[in-house]
Every structure is written in structure tokens, then in C-alpha cells.
């Protein structure tokens, strides 16, 4: 008869059980929150850059695949 050996790491994981709903939300916030924050910062900066480009007289702001047209000189 062979003894069934359980890895101690699995034993601890089984012992802890399922996460509490608050813990699940915190885990999701820690996992995806930084990416959502980064997306918000990028969107805000693009809006500010577009507004500055319009104020400077550039009709089409630069994007990653298209450079800004040359600036007009008064």
C-alpha cells in the first residue's frame, strides 16, 4: 500500500479556500487598476496635446503614424 503524499504548497492553498468577495475585488483592482489608470492618463494627455495643437494653429495634431505638418510662420 502506497502513501499518498501531498505537496505542502497545495495543502496550504486548499486550506485557505475561496476568496471573500471583497478580496476578489481587491485582487481585480490590483491586477487591472494600473492599466486602467494608464489608459486614462494617455487619453487625457492626447486631449491636451490636441488642444495645444489647435491653439498653435496646427490643424492636424501629430499621431504615432503621422507627423505634424510644418508650423506656419507669421
PDB file of N, CA and C in Angstrom:
ATOM      1  N   UNK A   1       0.839  -1.168   0.000  1.00  0.00           N
ATOM      2  CA  UNK A   1       0.000   0.000   0.000  1.00  0.00           C
ATOM      3  C   UNK A   1       0.892   1.241   0.000  1.00  0.00           C
ATOM      4  N   UNK A   2       0.652   2.127  -0.958  1.00  0.00           N
ATOM      5  CA  UNK A   2       1.493   3.325  -1.042  1.00  0.00           C
ATOM      6  C   UNK A   2       0.789   4.512  -0.387  1.00  0.00           C
ATOM      7  N   UNK A   3       1.563   5.313   0.260  1.00  0.00           N
ATOM      8  CA  UNK A   3       1.011   6.503   0.921  1.00  0.00           C
ATOM      9  C   UNK A   3       0.912   7.629  -0.101  1.00  0.00           C
ATOM     10  N   UNK A   4      -0.182   8.349  -0.054  1.00  0.00           N
ATOM     11  CA  UNK A   4      -0.381   9.478  -0.963  1.00  0.00           C
ATOM     12  C   UNK A   4       0.245  10.712  -0.320  1.00  0.00           C
ATOM     13  N   UNK A   5       1.245  11.270  -0.996  1.00  0.00           N
ATOM     14  CA  UNK A   5       1.955  12.431  -0.456  1.00  0.00           C
ATOM     15  C   UNK A   5       1.415  13.684  -1.131  1.00  0.00           C
ATOM     16  N   UNK A   6       1.052  14.674  -0.316  1.00  0.00           N
ATOM     17  CA  UNK A   6       0.532  15.942  -0.820  1.00  0.00           C
ATOM     18  C   UNK A   6       1.594  17.014  -0.634  1.00  0.00           C
ATOM     19  N   UNK A   7       1.826  17.770  -1.700  1.00  0.00           N
ATOM     20  CA  UNK A   7       2.784  18.864  -1.649  1.00  0.00           C
ATOM     21  C   UNK A   7       2.295  19.898  -0.631  1.00  0.00           C
ATOM     22  N   UNK A   8       3.158  20.384   0.262  1.00  0.00           N
ATOM     23  CA  UNK A   8       2.720  21.344   1.290  1.00  0.00           C
ATOM     24  C   UNK A   8       2.126  22.633   0.701  1.00  0.00           C
ATOM     25  N   UNK A   9       2.609  23.078  -0.451  1.00  0.00           N
ATOM     26  CA  UNK A   9       2.057  24.297  -1.050  1.00  0.00           C
ATOM     27  C   UNK A   9       0.599  24.083  -1.430  1.00  0.00           C
ATOM     28  N   UNK A  10       0.274  22.922  -1.978  1.00  0.00           N
ATOM     29  CA  UNK A  10      -1.120  22.630  -2.324  1.00  0.00           C
ATOM     30  C   UNK A  10      -1.977  22.504  -1.081  1.00  0.00           C
ATOM     31  N   UNK A  11      -1.412  21.934  -0.046  1.00  0.00           N
ATOM     32  CA  UNK A  11      -2.149  21.781   1.201  1.00  0.00           C
ATOM     33  C   UNK A  11      -2.538  23.143   1.766  1.00  0.00           C
ATOM     34  N   UNK A  12      -1.618  24.113   1.705  1.00  0.00           N
ATOM     35  CA  UNK A  12      -1.913  25.466   2.184  1.00  0.00           C
ATOM     36  C   UNK A  12      -2.985  26.107   1.303  1.00  0.00           C
ATOM     37  N   UNK A  13      -2.873  25.955  -0.020  1.00  0.00           N
ATOM     38  CA  UNK A  13      -3.856  26.543  -0.926  1.00  0.00           C
ATOM     39  C   UNK A  13      -5.241  25.943  -0.689  1.00  0.00           C
ATOM     40  N   UNK A  14      -5.310  24.666  -0.480  1.00  0.00           N
ATOM     41  CA  UNK A  14      -6.607  24.031  -0.210  1.00  0.00           C
ATOM     42  C   UNK A  14      -7.170  24.515   1.125  1.00  0.00           C
ATOM     43  N   UNK A  15      -6.285  24.712   2.087  1.00  0.00           N
ATOM     44  CA  UNK A  15      -6.731  25.126   3.407  1.00  0.00           C
ATOM     45  C   UNK A  15      -7.308  26.548   3.375  1.00  0.00           C
ATOM     46  N   UNK A  16      -6.740  27.425   2.580  1.00  0.00           N
ATOM     47  CA  UNK A  16      -7.201  28.815   2.547  1.00  0.00           C
ATOM     48  C   UNK A  16      -8.598  28.926   1.965  1.00  0.00           C
ATOM     49  N   UNK A  17      -8.938  28.091   1.021  1.00  0.00           N
ATOM     50  CA  UNK A  17     -10.283  28.104   0.453  1.00  0.00           C
ATOM     51  C   UNK A  17     -10.493  29.251  -0.521  1.00  0.00           C
ATOM     52  N   UNK A  18     -11.764  29.519  -0.807  1.00  0.00           N
ATOM     53  CA  UNK A  18     -12.127  30.554  -1.773  1.00  0.00           C
ATOM     54  C   UNK A  18     -11.926  31.939  -1.159  1.00  0.00           C
ATOM     55  N   UNK A  19     -11.749  32.912  -2.042  1.00  0.00           N
ATOM     56  CA  UNK A  19     -11.580  34.286  -1.591  1.00  0.00           C
ATOM     57  C   UNK A  19     -12.922  34.898  -1.213  1.00  0.00           C
ATOM     58  N   UNK A  20     -12.884  35.774  -0.254  1.00  0.00           N
ATOM     59  CA  UNK A  20     -14.060  36.559   0.128  1.00  0.00           C
ATOM     60  C   UNK A  20     -14.343  37.541  -1.021  1.00  0.00           C
ATOM     61  N   UNK A  21     -15.601  37.920  -1.261  1.00  0.00           N
ATOM     62  CA  UNK A  21     -15.905  38.847  -2.364  1.00  0.00           C
ATOM     63  C   UNK A  21     -15.098  40.145  -2.321  1.00  0.00           C
ATOM     64  N   UNK A  22     -14.828  40.668  -1.141  1.00  0.00           N
ATOM     65  CA  UNK A  22     -14.013  41.890  -1.045  1.00  0.00           C
ATOM     66  C   UNK A  22     -12.589  41.604  -1.504  1.00  0.00           C
ATOM     67  N   UNK A  23     -12.075  40.445  -1.141  1.00  0.00           N
ATOM     68  CA  UNK A  23     -10.733  40.075  -1.568  1.00  0.00           C
ATOM     69  C   UNK A  23     -10.661  39.898  -3.082  1.00  0.00           C
ATOM     70  N   UNK A  24     -11.727  39.375  -3.672  1.00  0.00           N
ATOM     71  CA  UNK A  24     -11.763  39.229  -5.129  1.00  0.00           C
ATOM     72  C   UNK A  24     -11.694  40.598  -5.798  1.00  0.00           C
ATOM     73  N   UNK A  25     -12.490  41.567  -5.280  1.00  0.00           N
ATOM     74  CA  UNK A  25     -12.479  42.918  -5.861  1.00  0.00           C
ATOM     75  C   UNK A  25     -11.117  43.574  -5.695  1.00  0.00           C
ATOM     76  N   UNK A  26     -10.502  43.394  -4.534  1.00  0.00           N
ATOM     77  CA  UNK A  26      -9.173  43.965  -4.326  1.00  0.00           C
ATOM     78  C   UNK A  26      -8.144  43.341  -5.268  1.00  0.00           C
ATOM     79  N   UNK A  27      -8.253  42.040  -5.473  1.00  0.00           N
ATOM     80  CA  UNK A  27      -7.337  41.364  -6.387  1.00  0.00           C
ATOM     81  C   UNK A  27      -7.512  41.885  -7.812  1.00  0.00           C
ATOM     82  N   UNK A  28      -8.758  42.040  -8.243  1.00  0.00           N
ATOM     83  CA  UNK A  28      -9.018  42.578  -9.584  1.00  0.00           C
ATOM     84  C   UNK A  28      -8.534  44.021  -9.709  1.00  0.00           C
ATOM     85  N   UNK A  29      -8.734  44.810  -8.661  1.00  0.00           N
ATOM     86  CA  UNK A  29      -8.280  46.207  -8.691  1.00  0.00           C
ATOM     87  C   UNK A  29      -6.765  46.281  -8.789  1.00  0.00           C
ATOM     88  N   UNK A  30      -6.074  45.412  -8.057  1.00  0.00           N
ATOM     89  CA  UNK A  30      -4.613  45.407  -8.131  1.00  0.00           C
ATOM     90  C   UNK A  30      -4.112  44.881  -9.471  1.00  0.00           C
ATOM     91  N   UNK A  31      -4.860  43.968 -10.078  1.00  0.00           N
ATOM     92  CA  UNK A  31      -4.431  43.378 -11.343  1.00  0.00           C
ATOM     93  C   UNK A  31      -4.670  44.318 -12.522  1.00  0.00           C
ATOM     94  N   UNK A  32      -5.841  44.958 -12.550  1.00  0.00           N
ATOM     95  CA  UNK A  32      -6.209  45.750 -13.730  1.00  0.00           C
ATOM     96  C   UNK A  32      -6.202  47.257 -13.494  1.00  0.00           C
ATOM     97  N   UNK A  33      -6.189  47.684 -12.254  1.00  0.00           N
ATOM     98  CA  UNK A  33      -6.218  49.107 -11.930  1.00  0.00           C
ATOM     99  C   UNK A  33      -5.098  49.917 -12.558  1.00  0.00           C
ATOM    100  N   UNK A  34      -3.846  49.469 -12.488  1.00  0.00           N
ATOM    101  CA  UNK A  34      -2.773  50.255 -13.099  1.00  0.00           C
ATOM    102  C   UNK A  34      -2.951  50.446 -14.608  1.00  0.00           C
ATOM    103  N   UNK A  35      -3.474  49.438 -15.293  1.00  0.00           N
ATOM    104  CA  UNK A  35      -3.683  49.567 -16.737  1.00  0.00           C
ATOM    105  C   UNK A  35      -4.813  50.542 -17.051  1.00  0.00           C
ATOM    106  N   UNK A  36      -5.866  50.518 -16.234  1.00  0.00           N
ATOM    107  CA  UNK A  36      -6.964  51.469 -16.420  1.00  0.00           C
ATOM    108  C   UNK A  36      -6.491  52.891 -16.145  1.00  0.00           C
ATOM    109  N   UNK A  37      -5.687  53.065 -15.121  1.00  0.00           N
ATOM    110  CA  UNK A  37      -5.136  54.382 -14.807  1.00  0.00           C
ATOM    111  C   UNK A  37      -4.232  54.872 -15.933  1.00  0.00           C
ATOM    112  N   UNK A  38      -3.393  54.002 -16.452  1.00  0.00           N
ATOM    113  CA  UNK A  38      -2.522  54.373 -17.561  1.00  0.00           C
ATOM    114  C   UNK A  38      -3.326  54.765 -18.792  1.00  0.00           C
ATOM    115  N   UNK A  39      -4.375  54.025 -19.104  1.00  0.00           N
ATOM    116  CA  UNK A  39      -5.233  54.372 -20.233  1.00  0.00           C
ATOM    117  C   UNK A  39      -5.875  55.734 -20.058  1.00  0.00           C
ATOM    118  N   UNK A  40      -6.309  56.049 -18.835  1.00  0.00           N
ATOM    119  CA  UNK A  40      -6.897  57.359 -18.556  1.00  0.00           C
ATOM    120  C   UNK A  40      -5.890  58.481 -18.717  1.00  0.00           C
ATOM    121  N   UNK A  41      -4.675  58.259 -18.251  1.00  0.00           N
ATOM    122  CA  UNK A  41      -3.631  59.281 -18.380  1.00  0.00           C
ATOM    123  C   UNK A  41      -3.290  59.508 -19.852  1.00  0.00           C
ATOM    124  N   UNK A  42      -3.202  58.446 -20.633  1.00  0.00           N
ATOM    125  CA  UNK A  42      -2.898  58.584 -22.063  1.00  0.00           C
ATOM    126  C   UNK A  42      -4.011  59.349 -22.769  1.00  0.00           C
ATOM    127  N   UNK A  43      -5.263  59.027 -22.470  1.00  0.00           N
ATOM    128  CA  UNK A  43      -6.388  59.732 -23.097  1.00  0.00           C
ATOM    129  C   UNK A  43      -6.375  61.210 -22.728  1.00  0.00           C
ATOM    130  N   UNK A  44      -6.103  61.516 -21.475  1.00  0.00           N
ATOM    131  CA  UNK A  44      -6.065  62.911 -21.026  1.00  0.00           C
ATOM    132  C   UNK A  44      -4.945  63.683 -21.720  1.00  0.00           C
ATOM    133  N   UNK A  45      -3.764  63.076 -21.792  1.00  0.00           N
ATOM    134  CA  UNK A  45      -2.629  63.756 -22.448  1.00  0.00           C
ATOM    135  C   UNK A  45      -2.887  63.968 -23.941  1.00  0.00           C
ATOM    136  N   UNK A  46      -3.512  63.002 -24.609  1.00  0.00           N
ATOM    137  CA  UNK A  46      -3.814  63.178 -26.033  1.00  0.00           C
ATOM    138  C   UNK A  46      -4.786  64.328 -26.244  1.00  0.00           C
ATOM    139  N   UNK A  47      -5.777  64.453 -25.342  1.00  0.00           N
ATOM    140  CA  UNK A  47      -6.718  65.576 -25.444  1.00  0.00           C
ATOM    141  C   UNK A  47      -6.004  66.903 -25.245  1.00  0.00           C
ATOM    142  N   UNK A  48      -5.117  66.952 -24.254  1.00  0.00           N
ATOM    143  CA  UNK A  48      -4.372  68.186 -24.005  1.00  0.00           C
ATOM    144  C   UNK A  48      -3.454  68.514 -25.179  1.00  0.00           C
ATOM    145  N   UNK A  49      -2.792  67.511 -25.747  1.00  0.00           N
ATOM    146  CA  UNK A  49      -1.920  67.749 -26.899  1.00  0.00           C
ATOM    147  C   UNK A  49      -2.711  68.235 -28.101  1.00  0.00           C
ATOM    148  N   UNK A  50      -3.884  67.670 -28.334  1.00  0.00           N
ATOM    149  CA  UNK A  50      -4.724  68.103 -29.453  1.00  0.00           C
ATOM    150  C   UNK A  50      -5.183  69.539 -29.238  1.00  0.00           C
ATOM    151  N   UNK A  51      -5.561  69.888 -28.006  1.00  0.00           N
ATOM    152  CA  UNK A  51      -5.991  71.255 -27.701  1.00  0.00           C
ATOM    153  C   UNK A  51      -4.840  72.239 -27.908  1.00  0.00           C
ATOM    154  N   UNK A  52      -3.627  71.870 -27.465  1.00  0.00           N
ATOM    155  CA  UNK A  52      -2.465  72.734 -27.657  1.00  0.00           C
ATOM    156  C   UNK A  52      -2.132  72.897 -29.133  1.00  0.00           C
ATOM    157  N   UNK A  53      -2.290  71.828 -29.911  1.00  0.00           N
ATOM    158  CA  UNK A  53      -2.006  71.903 -31.339  1.00  0.00           C
ATOM    159  C   UNK A  53      -2.981  72.847 -32.034  1.00  0.00           C
ATOM    160  N   UNK A  54      -4.239  72.817 -31.639  1.00  0.00           N
ATOM    161  CA  UNK A  54      -5.238  73.708 -32.226  1.00  0.00           C
ATOM    162  C   UNK A  54      -4.917  75.153 -31.859  1.00  0.00           C
ATOM    163  N   UNK A  55      -4.521  75.397 -30.606  1.00  0.00           N
ATOM    164  CA  UNK A  55      -4.163  76.748 -30.185  1.00  0.00           C
ATOM    165  C   UNK A  55      -2.938  77.265 -30.917  1.00  0.00           C
ATOM    166  N   UNK A  56      -2.018  76.372 -31.285  1.00  0.00           N
ATOM    167  CA  UNK A  56      -0.807  76.765 -32.001  1.00  0.00           C
ATOM    168  C   UNK A  56      -1.039  76.917 -33.494  1.00  0.00           C
ATOM    169  N   UNK A  57      -2.224  76.605 -33.967  1.00  0.00           N
ATOM    170  CA  UNK A  57      -2.535  76.773 -35.383  1.00  0.00           C
ATOM    171  C   UNK A  57      -2.297  75.538 -36.227  1.00  0.00           C
ATOM    172  N   UNK A  58      -1.988  74.446 -35.621  1.00  0.00           N
ATOM    173  CA  UNK A  58      -1.802  73.197 -36.361  1.00  0.00           C
ATOM    174  C   UNK A  58      -3.183  72.567 -36.512  1.00  0.00           C
ATOM    175  N   UNK A  59      -3.584  72.295 -37.759  1.00  0.00           N
ATOM    176  CA  UNK A  59      -4.933  71.775 -37.975  1.00  0.00           C
ATOM    177  C   UNK A  59      -5.033  70.290 -37.658  1.00  0.00           C
ATOM    178  N   UNK A  60      -3.952  69.550 -37.863  1.00  0.00           N
ATOM    179  CA  UNK A  60      -3.963  68.114 -37.577  1.00  0.00           C
ATOM    180  C   UNK A  60      -2.857  67.800 -36.592  1.00  0.00           C
ATOM    181  N   UNK A  61      -3.182  67.425 -35.362  1.00  0.00           N
ATOM    182  CA  UNK A  61      -2.115  67.088 -34.421  1.00  0.00           C
ATOM    183  C   UNK A  61      -1.380  65.822 -34.846  1.00  0.00           C
ATOM    184  N   UNK A  62      -0.148  65.724 -34.431  1.00  0.00           N
ATOM    185  CA  UNK A  62       0.668  64.554 -34.767  1.00  0.00           C
ATOM    186  C   UNK A  62       0.155  63.324 -34.043  1.00  0.00           C
ATOM    187  N   UNK A  63       0.266  62.188 -34.694  1.00  0.00           N
ATOM    188  CA  UNK A  63      -0.031  60.907 -34.062  1.00  0.00           C
ATOM    189  C   UNK A  63       1.182  60.020 -34.240  1.00  0.00           C
ATOM    190  N   UNK A  64       1.089  58.809 -33.734  1.00  0.00           N
ATOM    191  CA  UNK A  64       2.230  57.902 -33.825  1.00  0.00           C
ATOM    192  C   UNK A  64       2.597  57.551 -35.253  1.00  0.00           C
ATOM    193  N   UNK A  65       1.617  57.520 -36.162  1.00  0.00           N
ATOM    194  CA  UNK A  65       1.906  57.129 -37.540  1.00  0.00           C
ATOM    195  C   UNK A  65       1.922  58.312 -38.498  1.00  0.00           C
ATOM    196  N   UNK A  66       1.627  59.520 -38.003  1.00  0.00           N
ATOM    197  CA  UNK A  66       1.572  60.680 -38.889  1.00  0.00           C
ATOM    198  C   UNK A  66       2.216  61.872 -38.182  1.00  0.00           C
ATOM    199  N   UNK A  67       3.285  62.428 -38.734  1.00  0.00           N
ATOM    200  CA  UNK A  67       3.905  63.586 -38.100  1.00  0.00           C
ATOM    201  C   UNK A  67       3.044  64.834 -38.289  1.00  0.00           C
ATOM    202  N   UNK A  68       3.273  65.809 -37.448  1.00  0.00           N
ATOM    203  CA  UNK A  68       2.535  67.066 -37.559  1.00  0.00           C
ATOM    204  C   UNK A  68       3.008  67.819 -38.804  1.00  0.00           C
ATOM    205  N   UNK A  69       2.118  68.569 -39.446  1.00  0.00           N
ATOM    206  CA  UNK A  69       2.541  69.373 -40.592  1.00  0.00           C
ATOM    207  C   UNK A  69       3.459  70.500 -40.111  1.00  0.00           C
ATOM    208  N   UNK A  70       4.260  71.064 -40.993  1.00  0.00           N
ATOM    209  CA  UNK A  70       5.168  72.121 -40.580  1.00  0.00           C
ATOM    210  C   UNK A  70       4.388  73.322 -40.023  1.00  0.00           C
ATOM    211  N   UNK A  71       4.969  73.959 -39.022  1.00  0.00           N
ATOM    212  CA  UNK A  71       4.318  75.114 -38.400  1.00  0.00           C
ATOM    213  C   UNK A  71       4.353  76.310 -39.341  1.00  0.00           C
ATOM    214  N   UNK A  72       3.278  77.093 -39.297  1.00  0.00           N
ATOM    215  CA  UNK A  72       3.216  78.310 -40.121  1.00  0.00           C
ATOM    216  C   UNK A  72       3.985  79.420 -39.419  1.00  0.00           C
ATOM    217  N   UNK A  73       4.659  80.217 -40.204  1.00  0.00           N
ATOM    218  CA  UNK A  73       5.381  81.347 -39.627  1.00  0.00           C
ATOM    219  C   UNK A  73       4.620  82.617 -39.978  1.00  0.00           C
ATOM    220  N   UNK A  74       4.418  83.486 -39.001  1.00  0.00           N
ATOM    221  CA  UNK A  74       3.655  84.711 -39.273  1.00  0.00           C
ATOM    222  C   UNK A  74       4.385  85.714 -40.126  1.00  0.00           C
TER     223      UNK A  74
END
